[in-house]
């Protein structure tokens, strides 16, 4: 993008936006420009409607009978298939259950059990930390195993892959920089050494097209409360390629994964396919809000989603660099569209205070220590005008020095 | 109980019921006698109010800010302490998170890590099966470990306890028979051999007074969707005695259990106390319904609860035995009050069909293969009149042979 658009050009972008009608399906608080959908996606009318139905009718009136009559029992797999469609997974390979962390644990154990004579896990020093903590947890139950990290043990993850490695656990988009990895190329490189790959899709599911089957991926995990808008702490998902279903096992072998869960047998017998990745009783109310959110996704063209995502991030980068150039912001996200997720990060020595000032003015992004301001662009409900206005406010905060107000320096316990 | 009460005596019991006012706090569907609160507790106005607030205001309007402003981040421990008060746990020993199955996995690993030179888990052949499946899962990660079962390897669990045993995993009330174990005595016997004990409280939390601290229990787990009325699949709880907090570890070491979760460190460092039993992001909507349900429990006198529970089960047993004696029902639950939970089970060769006929007439209990009819009595919302009416209907179904209708023999996939 060479010419910097003016406001009328931005209005024209919204007028031409193929996804513009989706915005009305969401609950957008008045006076807020919400650029934090990569942390918690906004609520939708469909999610609220499903939640209401699940609470008042199914729990309130039908009670225990809803396990059958309302499809509660089937939800991990029926919702799994609906998430699967968004990440390039043919039916029967995705389940919705538990948390991303728990699903990483399952996938890592499953992969290592498929490579019993290997003991190395490769991951990224810059990973979202819980991935590394879960890898540590898995290794605590597998004496002799080791964890090799990109940025610590070598510069690139590719250099760490050799025939001693059982599995690579890698983020598709980095949570901090928004950098997108080449899924097909890394998976191919791993497979050449007999290494399995687990992709963490927390920042790509619902953010851009993903093609797990096409890239020959082994396992994947991700959350549903960011770009998928499933609600706070909505259950996560896990994918396992069909070719592994015959042999795969994982130690969180609870009742819901049993081949005959209502026979009350004394010994575990793993159910078929993705069933064996299920464990305990799932939070039905949270899962039903997610079901509502997924109804909207049935109508979304993922190529159009990607085009708008790049349009929004292109515009944000261009406007910030044009209008805020004098204030020391450094782009931390890839300028190259092919390597960019659906977020833009800028660093600044006073990133924390500037973000607090933005939030006080109704522009919600987030801060990641030590110096990153992170802005997520969710194409279903963020407009080009939102981008324009957020940069106007950022420019004002920087120009006036409003961020220097002492109240913006007070750090909450959770950010 | 020698004399069989008549209906006016039953009405008098309701009139004298100290807990009677609680019934109005719950959503009781018209025309239903709900004796399945030991499978899924009923909804309450308080739970719906919290859910509504969490959805429309906190998610819908406040979005990401609610992690701080609405206390989302603190809920696993604040709700944990509120559950703790109902199970005899002083503050700081109980967390609400994940599922019962996952929490069993954590507790078993934690206990075995505290007994590194022992490798035996003792449990019950008649356990709720997921406990055994999770024990198998734990042992799959600990080569050389073994599982010894009451009813398989010996007649009683006490006979299986010796100095080779690391941990006993045992249900406080049996899910099928409703038999209550002596928590203090079994825990003491285990401790005499250096064995740790995990109590599964799924059928006692909210059903009767529990005294974990008083019985010197090591670990406990349980669900919140049965007697606590937290909602379908509401998050479970886990208890660990303070004396173990310094040394304890478990392999599901996710971000929420980290000592500094927002420092984004590369290595795991377990948080203090119950924090280290947390793992991934919890389902906030489901947790908020639970919070509403727990508001009601703040007002409940647990001794009065137990008294009413026994009054209800006494009455049910007496009426069924008096009115249905000719029809081949056998009491499977303890006649001895001291050994009885808050449910009554009767066996019958046609238990499945009879239960279906009861459900068709608006009396909801459940069936457990091969021949058990299970009736749960939740003192906060079941009345003595409910008991009377349910036995009237049961008597009618047995006397008329209404259960022989072919439609009652068709088994659903899930019961």
Tab-separated table of N, CA, C and O in Angstrom, chain A residues 117-181:
chain	number	residue	atom	x	y	z
A	117	UNK	N	10.343	-45.102	20.252
A	117	UNK	CA	11.801	-45.145	20.380
A	117	UNK	C	12.433	-43.752	20.261
A	117	UNK	O	13.651	-43.624	20.089
A	118	UNK	N	11.629	-42.709	20.344
A	118	UNK	CA	12.154	-41.342	20.306
A	118	UNK	C	11.702	-40.626	21.577
A	118	UNK	O	10.657	-40.952	22.129
A	119	UNK	N	12.449	-39.634	22.000
A	119	UNK	CA	12.129	-39.021	23.290
A	119	UNK	C	12.237	-37.499	23.288
A	119	UNK	O	12.156	-36.885	24.345
A	120	UNK	N	12.411	-36.911	22.100
A	120	UNK	CA	12.609	-35.457	22.048
A	120	UNK	C	11.335	-34.753	21.568
A	120	UNK	O	10.712	-35.180	20.594
A	121	UNK	N	10.965	-33.694	22.283
A	121	UNK	CA	9.918	-32.777	21.824
A	121	UNK	C	10.613	-31.499	21.373
A	121	UNK	O	11.461	-30.963	22.094
A	122	UNK	N	10.236	-31.006	20.200
A	122	UNK	CA	10.762	-29.725	19.721
A	122	UNK	C	9.642	-28.698	19.777
A	122	UNK	O	8.508	-28.973	19.374
A	123	UNK	N	9.967	-27.513	20.285
A	123	UNK	CA	8.973	-26.447	20.287
A	123	UNK	C	9.683	-25.103	20.119
A	123	UNK	O	10.843	-25.048	19.697
A	124	UNK	N	9.008	-24.033	20.463
A	124	UNK	CA	9.536	-22.677	20.222
A	124	UNK	C	9.737	-21.945	21.538
A	124	UNK	O	8.814	-21.906	22.365
A	125	UNK	N	10.869	-21.303	21.701
A	125	UNK	CA	11.072	-20.459	22.877
A	125	UNK	C	10.045	-19.340	22.943
A	125	UNK	O	9.647	-18.907	24.024
A	126	UNK	N	9.584	-18.908	21.773
A	126	UNK	CA	8.596	-17.836	21.730
A	126	UNK	C	7.162	-18.335	21.690
A	126	UNK	O	6.253	-17.582	21.360
A	127	UNK	N	6.976	-19.588	22.030
A	127	UNK	CA	5.626	-20.166	22.037
A	127	UNK	C	4.739	-19.476	23.062
A	127	UNK	O	5.229	-18.931	24.063
A	128	UNK	N	3.423	-19.545	22.864
A	128	UNK	CA	2.559	-19.211	23.982
A	128	UNK	C	2.942	-20.159	25.111
A	128	UNK	O	3.054	-21.371	24.914
A	129	UNK	N	3.205	-19.606	26.304
A	129	UNK	CA	3.883	-20.413	27.331
A	129	UNK	C	3.194	-21.713	27.721
A	129	UNK	O	3.860	-22.704	28.026
A	130	UNK	N	1.855	-21.760	27.743
A	130	UNK	CA	1.221	-22.980	28.256
A	130	UNK	C	1.618	-24.199	27.434
A	130	UNK	O	1.686	-25.316	27.957
A	131	UNK	N	1.913	-24.001	26.152
A	131	UNK	CA	2.353	-25.134	25.327
A	131	UNK	C	3.626	-25.748	25.907
A	131	UNK	O	3.765	-26.972	25.994
A	132	UNK	N	4.538	-24.872	26.314
A	132	UNK	CA	5.813	-25.356	26.866
A	132	UNK	C	5.593	-25.973	28.245
A	132	UNK	O	6.221	-26.984	28.592
A	133	UNK	N	4.697	-25.369	29.028
A	133	UNK	CA	4.433	-25.922	30.370
A	133	UNK	C	3.809	-27.324	30.258
A	133	UNK	O	4.103	-28.214	31.062
A	134	UNK	N	2.933	-27.504	29.282
A	134	UNK	CA	2.324	-28.823	29.111
A	134	UNK	C	3.364	-29.829	28.602
A	134	UNK	O	3.327	-31.001	28.987
A	135	UNK	N	4.262	-29.371	27.745
A	135	UNK	CA	5.346	-30.263	27.294
A	135	UNK	C	6.193	-30.696	28.491
A	135	UNK	O	6.557	-31.865	28.622
A	136	UNK	N	6.478	-29.751	29.382
A	136	UNK	CA	7.190	-30.120	30.622
A	136	UNK	C	6.406	-31.150	31.415
A	136	UNK	O	6.967	-32.096	31.980
A	137	UNK	N	5.090	-30.942	31.487
A	137	UNK	CA	4.240	-31.878	32.232
A	137	UNK	C	4.290	-33.279	31.635
A	137	UNK	O	4.415	-34.274	32.352
A	138	UNK	N	4.221	-33.345	30.317
A	138	UNK	CA	4.312	-34.652	29.648
A	138	UNK	C	5.664	-35.295	29.935
A	138	UNK	O	5.751	-36.477	30.277
A	139	UNK	N	6.716	-34.509	29.827
A	139	UNK	CA	8.060	-35.068	30.055
A	139	UNK	C	8.260	-35.479	31.509
A	139	UNK	O	9.053	-36.376	31.799
A	140	UNK	N	7.528	-34.852	32.438
A	140	UNK	CA	7.636	-35.264	33.850
A	140	UNK	C	7.124	-36.693	34.043
A	140	UNK	O	7.469	-37.352	35.023
A	141	UNK	N	6.311	-37.169	33.097
A	141	UNK	CA	5.821	-38.551	33.180
A	141	UNK	C	6.592	-39.476	32.241
A	141	UNK	O	6.242	-40.649	32.131
A	142	UNK	N	7.616	-38.948	31.556
A	142	UNK	CA	8.384	-39.764	30.621
A	142	UNK	C	9.868	-39.523	30.866
A	142	UNK	O	10.513	-38.767	30.127
A	143	UNK	N	10.426	-40.164	31.887
A	143	UNK	CA	11.837	-39.922	32.232
A	143	UNK	C	12.744	-40.138	31.013
A	143	UNK	O	12.530	-41.061	30.241
A	144	UNK	N	13.716	-39.257	30.858
A	144	UNK	CA	14.646	-39.386	29.747
A	144	UNK	C	14.272	-38.550	28.541
A	144	UNK	O	15.077	-38.381	27.627
A	145	UNK	N	13.066	-38.033	28.544
A	145	UNK	CA	12.651	-37.183	27.432
A	145	UNK	C	13.242	-35.788	27.568
A	145	UNK	O	13.588	-35.356	28.662
A	146	UNK	N	13.382	-35.098	26.437
A	146	UNK	CA	13.920	-33.740	26.491
A	146	UNK	C	13.117	-32.811	25.588
A	146	UNK	O	12.455	-33.249	24.646
A	147	UNK	N	13.227	-31.543	25.911
A	147	UNK	CA	12.539	-30.497	25.172
A	147	UNK	C	13.593	-29.598	24.534
A	147	UNK	O	14.460	-29.062	25.233
A	148	UNK	N	13.533	-29.454	23.209
A	148	UNK	CA	14.451	-28.553	22.499
A	148	UNK	C	13.662	-27.368	21.972
A	148	UNK	O	12.638	-27.558	21.331
A	149	UNK	N	14.203	-26.186	22.187
A	149	UNK	CA	13.454	-24.983	21.841
A	149	UNK	C	14.138	-24.124	20.786
A	149	UNK	O	15.334	-23.814	20.900
A	150	UNK	N	13.368	-23.724	19.817
A	150	UNK	CA	13.794	-22.695	18.870
A	150	UNK	C	14.089	-21.409	19.641
A	150	UNK	O	13.351	-21.040	20.558
A	151	UNK	N	15.186	-20.758	19.277
A	151	UNK	CA	15.554	-19.530	19.984
A	151	UNK	C	16.373	-19.774	21.227
A	151	UNK	O	16.884	-18.845	21.844
A	152	UNK	N	16.481	-21.042	21.602
A	152	UNK	CA	17.296	-21.405	22.769
A	152	UNK	C	18.365	-22.403	22.327
A	152	UNK	O	19.559	-22.162	22.481
A	153	UNK	N	17.920	-23.500	21.723
A	153	UNK	CA	18.849	-24.543	21.301
A	153	UNK	C	19.294	-24.403	19.848
A	153	UNK	O	20.221	-25.064	19.421
A	154	UNK	N	18.594	-23.594	19.097
A	154	UNK	CA	18.972	-23.284	17.707
A	154	UNK	C	18.153	-22.070	17.274
A	154	UNK	O	17.171	-21.712	17.934
A	155	UNK	N	18.567	-21.469	16.174
A	155	UNK	CA	17.852	-20.272	15.728
A	155	UNK	C	16.474	-20.584	15.149
A	155	UNK	O	15.536	-19.817	15.335
A	156	UNK	N	16.396	-21.682	14.409
A	156	UNK	CA	15.110	-22.008	13.770
A	156	UNK	C	14.661	-23.403	14.190
A	156	UNK	O	15.479	-24.272	14.532
A	157	UNK	N	13.369	-23.584	14.133
A	157	UNK	CA	12.787	-24.871	14.510
A	157	UNK	C	13.237	-25.955	13.537
A	157	UNK	O	13.449	-27.111	13.929
A	158	UNK	N	13.414	-25.580	12.284
A	158	UNK	CA	13.819	-26.559	11.274
A	158	UNK	C	15.171	-27.197	11.632
A	158	UNK	O	15.381	-28.388	11.417
A	159	UNK	N	16.078	-26.377	12.176
A	159	UNK	CA	17.405	-26.914	12.534
A	159	UNK	C	17.327	-27.955	13.642
A	159	UNK	O	18.255	-28.745	13.832
A	160	UNK	N	16.259	-27.926	14.418
A	160	UNK	CA	16.139	-28.827	15.568
A	160	UNK	C	15.540	-30.179	15.198
A	160	UNK	O	15.489	-31.084	16.013
A	161	UNK	N	15.072	-30.292	13.967
A	161	UNK	CA	14.389	-31.521	13.552
A	161	UNK	C	15.401	-32.537	13.034
A	161	UNK	O	16.126	-32.284	12.081
A	162	UNK	N	15.463	-33.687	13.703
A	162	UNK	CA	16.276	-34.799	13.215
A	162	UNK	C	15.582	-36.105	13.617
A	162	UNK	O	14.488	-36.083	14.179
A	163	UNK	N	16.242	-37.213	13.350
A	163	UNK	CA	15.581	-38.508	13.534
A	163	UNK	C	15.427	-38.920	14.988
A	163	UNK	O	14.866	-39.987	15.281
A	164	UNK	N	15.912	-38.112	15.927
A	164	UNK	CA	15.682	-38.408	17.346
A	164	UNK	C	14.403	-37.751	17.872
A	164	UNK	O	13.968	-38.030	18.981
A	165	UNK	N	13.845	-36.904	17.060
A	165	UNK	CA	12.683	-36.133	17.510
A	165	UNK	C	11.390	-36.930	17.302
A	165	UNK	O	11.150	-37.468	16.223
A	166	UNK	N	10.570	-36.988	18.350
A	166	UNK	CA	9.268	-37.653	18.234
A	166	UNK	C	8.226	-36.708	17.657
A	166	UNK	O	7.444	-37.088	16.789
A	167	UNK	N	8.223	-35.473	18.146
A	167	UNK	CA	7.112	-34.589	17.808
A	167	UNK	C	7.545	-33.126	17.883
A	167	UNK	O	8.358	-32.742	18.731
A	168	UNK	N	6.993	-32.337	16.969
A	168	UNK	CA	7.150	-30.883	16.991
A	168	UNK	C	5.817	-30.279	17.412
A	168	UNK	O	4.777	-30.625	16.855
A	169	UNK	N	5.869	-29.395	18.402
A	169	UNK	CA	4.681	-28.671	18.865
A	169	UNK	C	4.890	-27.205	18.520
A	169	UNK	O	5.815	-26.577	19.044
A	170	UNK	N	4.047	-26.678	17.635
A	170	UNK	CA	4.363	-25.365	17.076
A	170	UNK	C	3.092	-24.539	16.875
A	170	UNK	O	2.027	-25.073	16.557
A	171	UNK	N	3.205	-23.247	17.097
A	171	UNK	CA	2.078	-22.330	16.908
A	171	UNK	C	1.982	-21.913	15.443
A	171	UNK	O	2.984	-21.524	14.843
A	172	UNK	N	0.784	-21.937	14.912
A	172	UNK	CA	0.607	-21.533	13.519
A	172	UNK	C	0.828	-20.024	13.380
A	172	UNK	O	1.530	-19.573	12.478
A	173	UNK	N	0.249	-19.256	14.289
A	173	UNK	CA	0.525	-17.816	14.364
A	173	UNK	C	1.050	-17.505	15.757
A	173	UNK	O	0.467	-17.932	16.759
A	174	UNK	N	2.152	-16.790	15.821
A	174	UNK	CA	2.730	-16.411	17.105
A	174	UNK	C	1.821	-15.428	17.834
A	174	UNK	O	1.388	-14.428	17.256
A	175	UNK	N	1.553	-15.719	19.119
A	175	UNK	CA	0.575	-14.907	19.868
A	175	UNK	C	1.036	-13.459	20.037
A	175	UNK	O	0.212	-12.569	20.211
A	176	UNK	N	2.323	-13.234	19.967
A	176	UNK	CA	2.837	-11.903	20.272
A	176	UNK	C	3.066	-11.081	19.006
A	176	UNK	O	2.575	-9.961	18.879
A	177	UNK	N	3.765	-11.665	18.053
A	177	UNK	CA	4.102	-10.919	16.834
A	177	UNK	C	3.039	-11.059	15.751
A	177	UNK	O	2.979	-10.234	14.833
A	178	UNK	N	2.241	-12.122	15.842
A	178	UNK	CA	1.281	-12.376	14.776
A	178	UNK	C	1.900	-13.007	13.544
A	178	UNK	O	1.249	-13.094	12.496
A	179	UNK	N	3.123	-13.479	13.627
A	179	UNK	CA	3.758	-14.098	12.469
A	179	UNK	C	3.181	-15.482	12.187
A	179	UNK	O	2.998	-16.296	13.103
A	180	UNK	N	2.909	-15.718	10.915
A	180	UNK	CA	2.292	-16.964	10.443
A	180	UNK	C	3.365	-17.892	9.895
A	180	UNK	O	4.174	-17.489	9.066
A	181	UNK	N	3.361	-19.147	10.361
A	181	UNK	CA	4.311	-20.120	9.825
A	181	UNK	C	3.739	-20.833	8.606
A	181	UNK	O	2.535	-20.954	8.467
